[in-house]
CSV table of N, CA and C in Angstrom, one decimal:
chain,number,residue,atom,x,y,z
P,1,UNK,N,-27.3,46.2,31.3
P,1,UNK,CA,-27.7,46.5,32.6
P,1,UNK,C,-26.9,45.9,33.6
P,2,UNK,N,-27.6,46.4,34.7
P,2,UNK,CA,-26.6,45.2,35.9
P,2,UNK,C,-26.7,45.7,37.3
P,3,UNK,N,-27.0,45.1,38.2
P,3,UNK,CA,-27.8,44.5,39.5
P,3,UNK,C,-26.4,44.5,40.4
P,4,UNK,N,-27.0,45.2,41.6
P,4,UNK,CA,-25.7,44.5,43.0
P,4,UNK,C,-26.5,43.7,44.3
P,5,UNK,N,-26.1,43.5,44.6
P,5,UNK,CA,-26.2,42.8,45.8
P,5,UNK,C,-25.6,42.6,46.8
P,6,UNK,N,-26.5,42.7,48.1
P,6,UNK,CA,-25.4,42.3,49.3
P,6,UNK,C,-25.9,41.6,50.0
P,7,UNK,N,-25.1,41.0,50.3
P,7,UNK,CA,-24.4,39.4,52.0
P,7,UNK,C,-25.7,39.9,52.7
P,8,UNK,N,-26.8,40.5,53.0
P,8,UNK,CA,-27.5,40.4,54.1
P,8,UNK,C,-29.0,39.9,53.8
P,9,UNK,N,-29.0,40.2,52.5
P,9,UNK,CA,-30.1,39.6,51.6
P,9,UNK,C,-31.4,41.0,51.0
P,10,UNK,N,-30.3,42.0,50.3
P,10,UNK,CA,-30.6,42.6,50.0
P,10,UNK,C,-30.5,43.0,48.7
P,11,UNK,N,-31.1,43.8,47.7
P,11,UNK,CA,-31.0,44.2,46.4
P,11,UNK,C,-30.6,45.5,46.2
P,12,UNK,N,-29.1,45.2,45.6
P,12,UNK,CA,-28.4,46.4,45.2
P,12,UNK,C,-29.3,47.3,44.3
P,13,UNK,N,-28.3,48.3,43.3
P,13,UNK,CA,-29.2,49.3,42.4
P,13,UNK,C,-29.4,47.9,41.2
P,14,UNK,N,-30.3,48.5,40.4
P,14,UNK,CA,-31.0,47.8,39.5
P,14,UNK,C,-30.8,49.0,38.0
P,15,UNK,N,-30.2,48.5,36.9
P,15,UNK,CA,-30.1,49.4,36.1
P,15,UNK,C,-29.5,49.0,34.9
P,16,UNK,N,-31.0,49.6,33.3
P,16,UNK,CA,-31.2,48.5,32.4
P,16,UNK,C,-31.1,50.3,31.7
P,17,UNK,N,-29.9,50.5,30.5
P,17,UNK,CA,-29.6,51.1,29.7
P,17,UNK,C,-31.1,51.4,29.0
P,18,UNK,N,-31.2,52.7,29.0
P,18,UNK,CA,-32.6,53.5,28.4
P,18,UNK,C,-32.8,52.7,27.1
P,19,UNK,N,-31.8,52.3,26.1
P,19,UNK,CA,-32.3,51.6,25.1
P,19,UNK,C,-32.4,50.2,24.9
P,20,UNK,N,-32.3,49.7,26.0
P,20,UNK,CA,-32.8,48.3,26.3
P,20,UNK,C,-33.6,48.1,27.1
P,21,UNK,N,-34.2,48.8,27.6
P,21,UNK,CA,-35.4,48.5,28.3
P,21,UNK,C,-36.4,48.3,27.5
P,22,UNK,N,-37.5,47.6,28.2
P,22,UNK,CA,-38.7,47.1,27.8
P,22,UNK,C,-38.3,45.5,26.8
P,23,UNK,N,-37.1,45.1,27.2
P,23,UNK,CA,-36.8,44.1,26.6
P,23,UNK,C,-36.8,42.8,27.3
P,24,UNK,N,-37.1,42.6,28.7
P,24,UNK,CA,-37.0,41.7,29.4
P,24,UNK,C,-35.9,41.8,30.6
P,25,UNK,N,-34.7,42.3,30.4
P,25,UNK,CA,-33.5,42.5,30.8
P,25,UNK,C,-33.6,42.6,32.2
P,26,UNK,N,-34.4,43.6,32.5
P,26,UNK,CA,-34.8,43.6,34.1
P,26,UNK,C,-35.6,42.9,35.1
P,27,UNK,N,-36.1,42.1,34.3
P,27,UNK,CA,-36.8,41.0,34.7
P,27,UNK,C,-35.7,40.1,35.1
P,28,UNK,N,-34.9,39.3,33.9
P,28,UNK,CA,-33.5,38.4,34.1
P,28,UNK,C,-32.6,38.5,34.8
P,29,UNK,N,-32.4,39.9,35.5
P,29,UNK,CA,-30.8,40.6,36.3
P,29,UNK,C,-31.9,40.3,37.4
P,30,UNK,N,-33.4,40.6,38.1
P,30,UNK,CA,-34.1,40.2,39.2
P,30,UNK,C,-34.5,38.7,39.5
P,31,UNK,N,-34.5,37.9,38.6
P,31,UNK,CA,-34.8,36.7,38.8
P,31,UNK,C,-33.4,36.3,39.3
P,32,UNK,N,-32.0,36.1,38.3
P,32,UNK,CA,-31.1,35.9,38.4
P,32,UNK,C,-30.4,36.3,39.8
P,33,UNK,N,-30.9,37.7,40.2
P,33,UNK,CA,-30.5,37.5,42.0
P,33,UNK,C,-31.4,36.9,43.2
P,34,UNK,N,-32.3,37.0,42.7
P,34,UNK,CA,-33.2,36.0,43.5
P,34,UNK,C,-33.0,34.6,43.1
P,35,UNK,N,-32.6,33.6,42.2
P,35,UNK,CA,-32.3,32.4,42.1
P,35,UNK,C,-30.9,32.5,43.3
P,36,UNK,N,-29.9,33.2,42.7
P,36,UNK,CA,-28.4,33.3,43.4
P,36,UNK,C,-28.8,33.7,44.8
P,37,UNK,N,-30.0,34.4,45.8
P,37,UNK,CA,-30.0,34.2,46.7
P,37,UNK,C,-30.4,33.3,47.2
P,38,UNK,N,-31.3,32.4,46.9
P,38,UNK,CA,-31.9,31.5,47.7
P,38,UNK,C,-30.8,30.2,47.5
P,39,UNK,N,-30.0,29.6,46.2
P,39,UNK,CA,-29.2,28.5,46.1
P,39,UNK,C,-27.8,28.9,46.7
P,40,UNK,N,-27.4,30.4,46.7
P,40,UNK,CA,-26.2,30.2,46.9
P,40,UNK,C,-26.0,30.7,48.4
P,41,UNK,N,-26.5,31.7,48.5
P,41,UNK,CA,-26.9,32.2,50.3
P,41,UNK,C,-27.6,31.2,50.9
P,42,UNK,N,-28.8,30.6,50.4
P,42,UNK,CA,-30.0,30.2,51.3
P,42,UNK,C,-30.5,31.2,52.1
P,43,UNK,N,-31.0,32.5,51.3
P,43,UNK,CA,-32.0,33.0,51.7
P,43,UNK,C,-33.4,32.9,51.5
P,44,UNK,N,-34.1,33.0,52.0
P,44,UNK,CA,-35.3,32.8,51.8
P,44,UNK,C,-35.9,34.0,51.2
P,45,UNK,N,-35.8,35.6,51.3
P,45,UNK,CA,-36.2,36.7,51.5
P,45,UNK,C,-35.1,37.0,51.0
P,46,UNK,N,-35.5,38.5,49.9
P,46,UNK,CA,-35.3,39.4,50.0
P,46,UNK,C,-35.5,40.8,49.9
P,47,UNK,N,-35.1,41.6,50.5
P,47,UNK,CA,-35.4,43.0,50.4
P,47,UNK,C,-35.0,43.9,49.5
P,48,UNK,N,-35.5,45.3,49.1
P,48,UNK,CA,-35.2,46.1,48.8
P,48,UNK,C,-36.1,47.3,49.2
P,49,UNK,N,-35.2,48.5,48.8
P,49,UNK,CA,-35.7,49.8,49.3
P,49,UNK,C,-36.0,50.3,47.9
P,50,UNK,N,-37.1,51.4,47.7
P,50,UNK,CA,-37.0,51.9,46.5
P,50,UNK,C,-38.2,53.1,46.4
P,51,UNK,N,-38.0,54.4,45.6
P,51,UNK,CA,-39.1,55.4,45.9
P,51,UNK,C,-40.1,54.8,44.4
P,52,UNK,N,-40.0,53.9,43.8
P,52,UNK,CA,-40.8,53.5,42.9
P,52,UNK,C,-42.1,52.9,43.3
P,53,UNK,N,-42.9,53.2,43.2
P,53,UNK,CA,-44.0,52.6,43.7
P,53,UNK,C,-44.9,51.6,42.5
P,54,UNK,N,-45.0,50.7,43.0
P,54,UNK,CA,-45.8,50.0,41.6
P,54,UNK,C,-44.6,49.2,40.7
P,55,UNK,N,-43.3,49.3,40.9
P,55,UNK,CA,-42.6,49.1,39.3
P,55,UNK,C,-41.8,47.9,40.2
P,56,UNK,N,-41.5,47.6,41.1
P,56,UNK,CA,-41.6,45.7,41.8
P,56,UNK,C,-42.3,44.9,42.4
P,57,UNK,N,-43.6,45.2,41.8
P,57,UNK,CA,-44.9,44.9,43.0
P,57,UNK,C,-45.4,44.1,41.2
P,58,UNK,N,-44.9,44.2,40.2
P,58,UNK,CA,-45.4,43.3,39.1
P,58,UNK,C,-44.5,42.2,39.1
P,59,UNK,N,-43.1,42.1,39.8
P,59,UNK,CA,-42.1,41.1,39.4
P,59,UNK,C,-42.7,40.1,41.0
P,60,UNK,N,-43.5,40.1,42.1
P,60,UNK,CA,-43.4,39.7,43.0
P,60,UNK,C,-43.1,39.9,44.1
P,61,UNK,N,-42.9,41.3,44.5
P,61,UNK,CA,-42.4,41.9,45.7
P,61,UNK,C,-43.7,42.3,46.3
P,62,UNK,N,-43.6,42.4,47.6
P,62,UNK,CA,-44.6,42.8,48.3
P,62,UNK,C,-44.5,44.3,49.0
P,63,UNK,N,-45.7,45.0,49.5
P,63,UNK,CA,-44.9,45.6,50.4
P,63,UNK,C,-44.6,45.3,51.7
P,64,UNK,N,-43.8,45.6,52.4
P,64,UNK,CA,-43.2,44.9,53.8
P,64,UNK,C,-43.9,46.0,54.7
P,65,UNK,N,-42.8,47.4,54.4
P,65,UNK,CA,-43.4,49.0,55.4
P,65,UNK,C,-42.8,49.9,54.6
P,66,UNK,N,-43.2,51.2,55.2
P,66,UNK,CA,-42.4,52.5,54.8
P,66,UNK,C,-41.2,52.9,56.0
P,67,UNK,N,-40.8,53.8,54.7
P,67,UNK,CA,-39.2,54.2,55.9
P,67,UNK,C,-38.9,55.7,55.4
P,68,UNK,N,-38.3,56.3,56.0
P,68,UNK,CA,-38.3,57.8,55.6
P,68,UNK,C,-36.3,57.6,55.1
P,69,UNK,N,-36.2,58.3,54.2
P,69,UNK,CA,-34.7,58.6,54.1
P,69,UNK,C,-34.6,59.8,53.0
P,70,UNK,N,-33.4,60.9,53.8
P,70,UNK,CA,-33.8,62.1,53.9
P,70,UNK,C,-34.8,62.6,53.6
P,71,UNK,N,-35.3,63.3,52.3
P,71,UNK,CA,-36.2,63.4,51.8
P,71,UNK,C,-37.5,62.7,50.9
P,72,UNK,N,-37.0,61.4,51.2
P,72,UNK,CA,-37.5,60.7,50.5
P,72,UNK,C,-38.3,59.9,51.3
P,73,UNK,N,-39.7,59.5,51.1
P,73,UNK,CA,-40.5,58.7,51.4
P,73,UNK,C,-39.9,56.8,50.0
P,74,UNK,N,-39.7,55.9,51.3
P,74,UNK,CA,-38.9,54.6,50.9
P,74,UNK,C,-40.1,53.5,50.9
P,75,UNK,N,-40.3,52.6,49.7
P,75,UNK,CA,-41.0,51.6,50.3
P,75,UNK,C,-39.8,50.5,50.4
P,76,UNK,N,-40.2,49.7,51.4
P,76,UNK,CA,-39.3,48.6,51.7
P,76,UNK,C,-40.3,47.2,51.0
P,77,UNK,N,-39.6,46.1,50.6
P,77,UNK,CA,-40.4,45.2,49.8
P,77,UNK,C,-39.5,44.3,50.2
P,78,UNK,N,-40.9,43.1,49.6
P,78,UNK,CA,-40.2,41.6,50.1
P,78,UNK,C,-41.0,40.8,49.1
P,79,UNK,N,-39.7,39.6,49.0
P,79,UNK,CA,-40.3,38.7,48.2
P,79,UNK,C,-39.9,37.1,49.0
């Protein structure tokens, strides 16, 4: 799998090979950027956007607001 990130304190794409999922993997690439933002940025917060509803709200994210992009209804989240 494997996770991006950017300088503003946000959460790149997130993405764990169909046959490795359910293995923990996606938990570890999300903790692992949230440790690296807070020690190595000093953020406090981070964001992300995503049309998943429910599937980062079990790792600790909250919801923040909604946002529209094109067609897509966005939840914005925070941890």
């Amino acid at each position: 799998g494997f996770i991006g990130e950017h300088l503003e304190g946000s959460m790149g794409i997130l993405y764990v090979l169909p046959e490795h999922r359910n293995k923990g993997y996606g938990r570890y690439l999300m903790e692992s950027i949230k440790s690296n933002a807070r020690q190595c940025l000093q953020y406090n917060e981070i964001y992300l956007y995503t049309k998943h509803k429910g599937l980062y709200e079990k790792y600790g994210y909250k919801k923040y607001k909604m946002s529209k992009f094109e067609k897509y209804d966005l939840y914005i989240l925070c941890i």
